[in-house]
């Protein structure tokens, strides 16, 4: 997986450069998220603007990361292309992943309670 | 009417390319926009299930995918020669996803949830020689769906029923099935008229 980190105020943006997230890339992404949590970043925004396709195994890795971050932190997504929006809706993950249209929106979002 | 059979190597790394070819075939036959994205997603899931579960111990046997587009309906049939899906994967699982239910949600099984929610009909048959997973989707309005960003046409009958149930405050359970994965194709296509 190719990704880059961008600390922005009280949150950290993890930008994914791959166009596809399957189980293999998803596992690497989950590892990168766990690493950020370990380094003390409670609020993480995944910039998925370049990702054109994600399958259920890739999404399952994100669900695992969401459980890891828990309610003491926040894992949100930004820049979802249409295919990913459909995936999140079909699986109802749009109910548990805060979804920002842009990274700027994410920076303006209110800090969740308990973080 | 257009029909084509795709032969796909039983290797998860083969499914992306295979689905890309299947998507190109669908596009040539009038499926586009969000509808095409849904078909590609569901085909990946079905294909990966067949590779992962059907041919786990027999990777030398390829998976066959038939795609049929008749203008208003698209049918994808994924066939494998494995033992067939175990019954437990078809059992009901909690449908709703909330923070309260998240920790109990199995991370495996999202693939078949996607199929059931995205397709108009999903059926599975275990035969003497082949197991067959058949996905049906009405695509007659695929072109207009592309124009409608909000994509209301993508709501399947099941999604519409669930929405009504939600509005009525009723819970329902939906079937959970096994997970799936990624891509690449090895391929021999049999065009039967495009």
Coordinates of C-alpha atoms in Angstrom, one line a residue:
Chain A
X1 CA 0.0 0.0 0.0
X2 CA 1.2 3.5 -0.8
X3 CA 0.1 6.2 1.7
X4 CA 1.2 9.4 3.3
X5 CA 0.5 11.1 6.6
X6 CA -0.5 14.7 7.0
X7 CA -1.0 16.1 10.6
X8 CA -3.6 18.8 10.5
X9 CA -4.3 20.5 13.8
X10 CA -5.8 18.0 16.1
X11 CA -6.3 15.3 13.5
X12 CA -4.1 13.2 11.3
X13 CA -4.9 12.6 7.6
X14 CA -3.8 9.3 6.2
X15 CA -4.0 9.6 2.4
X16 CA -4.2 6.3 0.4
X17 CA -2.5 6.5 -3.0
X18 CA -3.7 3.1 -4.2
X19 CA -6.7 2.9 -6.5
X20 CA -7.9 -0.4 -5.2
X21 CA -8.3 -1.7 -1.7
X22 CA -8.7 -5.4 -1.3
X23 CA -7.9 -7.7 1.6
X24 CA -4.1 -7.4 1.1
X25 CA -4.0 -3.6 0.8
X26 CA -6.7 -3.3 3.5
X27 CA -4.6 -5.3 5.9
X28 CA -1.7 -2.9 5.3
X29 CA -3.9 0.1 5.7
X30 CA -5.2 -1.4 9.0
X31 CA -1.6 -1.7 10.1
X32 CA -0.9 1.9 9.3
X33 CA -3.9 3.0 11.2
X34 CA -2.9 0.9 14.3
X35 CA 0.5 2.5 14.1
X36 CA -1.0 6.0 14.1
X37 CA -3.2 5.1 17.1
X38 CA -0.1 3.8 18.9
X39 CA 1.7 7.0 18.2
X40 CA -1.1 8.9 20.0
X41 CA -3.3 10.1 17.2
X42 CA -6.9 9.7 18.4
X43 CA -8.6 11.4 15.4
X44 CA -7.7 9.9 12.0
X45 CA -9.2 10.9 8.6
X46 CA -8.7 8.4 5.8
X47 CA -8.4 10.3 2.5
X48 CA -9.8 7.8 0.0
X49 CA -10.2 10.3 -2.8
X50 CA -7.9 8.3 -5.1
X51 CA -9.5 4.9 -4.4
X52 CA -11.7 3.8 -7.2
X53 CA -12.6 0.4 -5.9
X54 CA -12.9 -1.4 -2.5
X55 CA -14.2 -4.9 -2.0
X56 CA -15.7 -6.4 1.1
X57 CA -12.4 -7.7 2.4
X58 CA -10.9 -4.2 2.2
X59 CA -13.9 -2.8 4.0
X60 CA -13.6 -5.5 6.6
X61 CA -10.1 -4.3 7.4
X62 CA -11.5 -0.7 7.9
X63 CA -14.2 -2.1 10.2
X64 CA -11.5 -3.8 12.3
X65 CA -9.7 -0.4 12.5
X66 CA -12.8 1.3 13.5
X67 CA -13.2 -1.2 16.4
X68 CA -9.6 -0.6 17.3
X69 CA -10.0 3.2 17.4
X70 CA -13.2 2.9 19.3
X71 CA -15.2 5.7 20.7
X72 CA -12.2 7.1 22.5
X73 CA -11.0 8.3 19.2
X74 CA -12.5 8.8 15.7
X75 CA -11.8 7.2 12.4
X76 CA -13.5 9.0 9.5
X77 CA -13.4 8.8 5.8
X78 CA -13.1 11.6 3.2
X79 CA -13.4 12.1 -0.5
X80 CA -15.3 8.9 -1.3
X81 CA -15.9 8.3 -5.0
X82 CA -19.3 7.0 -6.1
X83 CA -18.4 3.4 -6.1
X84 CA -17.2 3.6 -2.5
X85 CA -20.2 5.6 -1.4
X86 CA -22.4 2.7 -2.8
X87 CA -20.3 0.2 -0.9
X88 CA -20.6 2.1 2.4
X89 CA -24.4 2.5 1.9
X90 CA -25.0 -1.2 0.9
X91 CA -23.1 -2.4 4.0
X92 CA -24.6 0.4 6.2
X93 CA -21.1 1.4 7.2
X94 CA -22.1 4.9 6.4
X95 CA -23.8 4.9 9.8
X96 CA -20.6 4.3 11.7
X97 CA -18.0 6.0 9.6
X98 CA -18.2 9.8 9.7
X99 CA -18.0 10.7 6.0
X100 CA -16.5 14.1 4.9
X101 CA -16.7 15.3 1.3
X102 CA -13.3 16.9 1.6
X103 CA -10.4 17.0 4.0
X104 CA -11.3 20.7 4.7
X105 CA -14.7 19.5 5.9
X106 CA -13.0 17.0 8.2
X107 CA -10.9 19.7 9.8
X108 CA -14.0 21.9 10.4
X109 CA -16.0 19.0 11.9
X110 CA -16.7 19.3 15.6
X111 CA -14.4 17.3 17.9
X112 CA -16.4 14.2 19.1
X113 CA -17.1 13.9 22.8
X114 CA -14.6 12.0 24.7
X115 CA -11.7 12.5 22.3
Chain B
X1 CA -29.2 -10.0 -26.2
X2 CA -25.5 -10.5 -25.4
X3 CA -24.0 -13.4 -23.6
X4 CA -20.4 -14.2 -22.8
X5 CA -18.6 -16.8 -20.6
X6 CA -15.4 -15.8 -18.8
X7 CA -13.0 -18.5 -17.5
X8 CA -11.2 -17.2 -14.5
X9 CA -8.2 -18.7 -12.8
X10 CA -8.9 -19.7 -9.2
X11 CA -6.6 -17.2 -7.7
X12 CA -7.8 -14.1 -5.8
X13 CA -5.2 -12.0 -7.6
X14 CA -6.9 -12.9 -10.8
X15 CA -10.4 -11.5 -10.1
X16 CA -9.7 -7.8 -10.6
X17 CA -8.6 -8.2 -14.2
X18 CA -11.5 -10.6 -14.8
X19 CA -14.0 -8.2 -13.4
X20 CA -12.5 -5.4 -15.5
X21 CA -13.2 -7.5 -18.6
X22 CA -16.7 -8.3 -17.4
X23 CA -17.3 -4.6 -16.7
X24 CA -16.1 -3.7 -20.2
X25 CA -18.5 -6.2 -21.7
X26 CA -21.4 -4.8 -19.7
X27 CA -20.4 -1.2 -20.7
X28 CA -20.4 -2.2 -24.4
X29 CA -23.9 -3.5 -23.8
X30 CA -25.4 -0.4 -22.3
X31 CA -24.7 -0.7 -18.5
X32 CA -23.0 2.3 -17.1
X33 CA -22.5 4.7 -14.2
X34 CA -23.4 3.6 -10.7
X35 CA -25.2 0.6 -12.1
X36 CA -21.9 -0.6 -13.6
X37 CA -20.1 0.0 -10.3
X38 CA -22.6 -2.1 -8.5
X39 CA -22.4 -4.9 -11.0
X40 CA -18.6 -4.9 -10.9
X41 CA -18.6 -4.9 -7.1
X42 CA -21.0 -7.8 -6.9
X43 CA -19.2 -9.8 -9.5
X44 CA -15.9 -9.4 -7.6
X45 CA -17.6 -10.6 -4.4
X46 CA -19.3 -13.6 -6.1
X47 CA -16.1 -14.5 -7.9
X48 CA -13.9 -14.3 -4.8
X49 CA -16.4 -16.4 -2.8
X50 CA -16.1 -19.1 -5.5
X51 CA -12.3 -18.9 -5.5
X52 CA -11.9 -18.7 -1.8
X53 CA -14.6 -21.2 -0.7
X54 CA -15.4 -23.3 -3.7
X55 CA -11.9 -23.9 -5.0
X56 CA -9.8 -23.5 -1.8
X57 CA -8.4 -27.0 -2.2
X58 CA -8.6 -27.2 -6.0
X59 CA -7.1 -24.0 -7.3
X60 CA -6.2 -25.7 -10.5
X61 CA -9.9 -25.7 -11.5
X62 CA -11.0 -22.3 -13.0
X63 CA -14.2 -20.5 -12.1
X64 CA -16.7 -19.8 -14.9
X65 CA -18.7 -16.7 -15.1
X66 CA -21.6 -16.3 -17.5
X67 CA -22.8 -12.7 -18.1
X68 CA -26.1 -12.2 -19.9
X69 CA -27.4 -8.7 -20.8
X70 CA -30.8 -8.5 -22.5
X71 CA -31.3 -4.8 -22.4
X72 CA -33.4 -4.7 -19.3
X73 CA -32.0 -7.4 -17.1
X74 CA -28.5 -8.4 -16.4
X75 CA -27.7 -12.0 -15.1
X76 CA -24.3 -13.0 -13.8
X77 CA -23.8 -16.7 -13.0
X78 CA -20.7 -17.7 -11.2
X79 CA -19.9 -21.5 -11.2
X80 CA -17.4 -23.5 -9.2
X81 CA -16.8 -27.2 -8.8
X82 CA -16.2 -27.1 -5.0
X83 CA -18.2 -28.6 -2.2
X84 CA -20.7 -25.8 -2.1
X85 CA -21.2 -23.1 0.6
X86 CA -21.8 -24.5 4.1
X87 CA -25.3 -24.0 5.4
X88 CA -24.1 -21.8 8.3
X89 CA -23.0 -19.0 6.0
X90 CA -26.6 -18.5 4.8
X91 CA -27.9 -18.1 8.3
X92 CA -29.3 -14.7 9.4
X93 CA -27.1 -12.2 10.9
X94 CA -27.9 -8.8 12.6
X95 CA -28.8 -6.4 9.8
X96 CA -28.4 -3.1 11.5
X97 CA -25.0 -1.5 11.8
X98 CA -24.6 0.9 14.7
X99 CA -21.9 1.7 17.3
X100 CA -23.8 -0.6 19.7
X101 CA -23.7 -3.6 17.3
X102 CA -20.4 -2.9 15.6
X103 CA -18.3 -5.0 18.0
X104 CA -20.5 -8.0 17.4
X105 CA -20.4 -7.6 13.7
X106 CA -18.3 -10.3 12.0
X107 CA -15.7 -8.8 9.7
X108 CA -16.1 -11.8 7.4
X109 CA -19.4 -12.1 5.6
X110 CA -19.8 -8.6 4.2
X111 CA -19.5 -9.9 0.6
X112 CA -22.8 -11.8 0.6
X113 CA -24.5 -9.0 2.5
X114 CA -23.5 -6.8 -0.4
X115 CA -24.9 -9.2 -3.0
X116 CA -28.2 -9.5 -1.2
X117 CA -28.7 -5.8 -0.8
X118 CA -27.5 -4.8 -4.2
X119 CA -29.1 -7.4 -6.4
X120 CA -32.7 -7.9 -7.2
X121 CA -32.3 -11.6 -6.8
X122 CA -29.6 -13.9 -5.5
X123 CA -29.9 -17.6 -5.8
X124 CA -27.6 -20.5 -5.1
X125 CA -27.7 -24.0 -6.4
X126 CA -25.6 -27.0 -5.5
X127 CA -25.4 -29.4 -8.5
X128 CA -23.7 -32.7 -9.1
X129 CA -21.0 -31.1 -11.1
X130 CA -21.3 -27.3 -10.5
X131 CA -22.3 -25.0 -7.7
X132 CA -23.9 -21.9 -9.2
X133 CA -24.5 -18.5 -7.7
X134 CA -26.9 -16.5 -9.9
X135 CA -27.2 -12.7 -9.5
X136 CA -30.1 -10.8 -11.3
X137 CA -30.4 -7.1 -11.6
X138 CA -32.8 -4.9 -13.6
X139 CA -30.6 -2.5 -15.6
X140 CA -33.1 -1.1 -18.0
X141 CA -32.7 2.3 -16.6
X142 CA -29.0 2.2 -16.2
X143 CA -28.4 5.1 -18.5
X144 CA -30.8 7.4 -16.6
X145 CA -29.3 6.2 -13.3
X146 CA -26.0 7.6 -14.4
X147 CA -27.6 11.0 -14.9
X148 CA -29.2 10.9 -11.5
X149 CA -26.4 11.5 -9.1
X150 CA -28.6 10.6 -6.1
X151 CA -29.1 7.2 -7.8
X152 CA -32.5 6.3 -6.5
X153 CA -32.8 3.7 -9.2
X154 CA -30.1 1.6 -7.5
X155 CA -32.4 0.8 -4.6
X156 CA -33.3 -2.8 -4.8
X157 CA -36.7 -4.1 -3.7
X158 CA -35.1 -5.4 -0.6
X159 CA -33.5 -2.0 0.2
X160 CA -36.9 -0.3 -0.4
X161 CA -38.6 -2.8 1.9
X162 CA -36.0 -2.2 4.6
X163 CA -36.4 1.5 4.3
X164 CA -40.1 1.1 4.8
X165 CA -39.4 -1.1 7.8
X166 CA -37.1 1.4 9.2
X167 CA -39.6 4.2 8.8
X168 CA -42.1 2.0 10.6
X169 CA -39.6 1.4 13.4
X170 CA -39.5 -2.4 12.7
X171 CA -36.3 -4.4 12.8
X172 CA -35.6 -7.2 10.3
X173 CA -32.9 -9.6 9.9
X174 CA -31.1 -10.3 6.8
X175 CA -29.0 -13.2 5.6
X176 CA -25.3 -13.1 6.0
X177 CA -23.0 -14.9 3.7
X178 CA -19.3 -15.3 3.5
X179 CA -16.8 -12.7 2.5
X180 CA -14.9 -12.3 -0.8
X181 CA -11.9 -10.4 -2.2
X182 CA -9.8 -9.1 -5.1
X183 CA -8.6 -9.6 -8.8
X184 CA -7.0 -10.6 -12.2
X185 CA -8.0 -12.7 -15.0
X186 CA -6.7 -15.5 -17.1
X187 CA -9.1 -15.9 -19.8
X188 CA -10.8 -17.4 -22.6
X189 CA -14.0 -15.8 -23.6
X190 CA -16.8 -17.3 -25.6
X191 CA -18.7 -14.6 -27.2
X192 CA -22.2 -15.6 -28.1
X193 CA -23.3 -12.4 -29.8
X194 CA -22.7 -8.9 -28.5

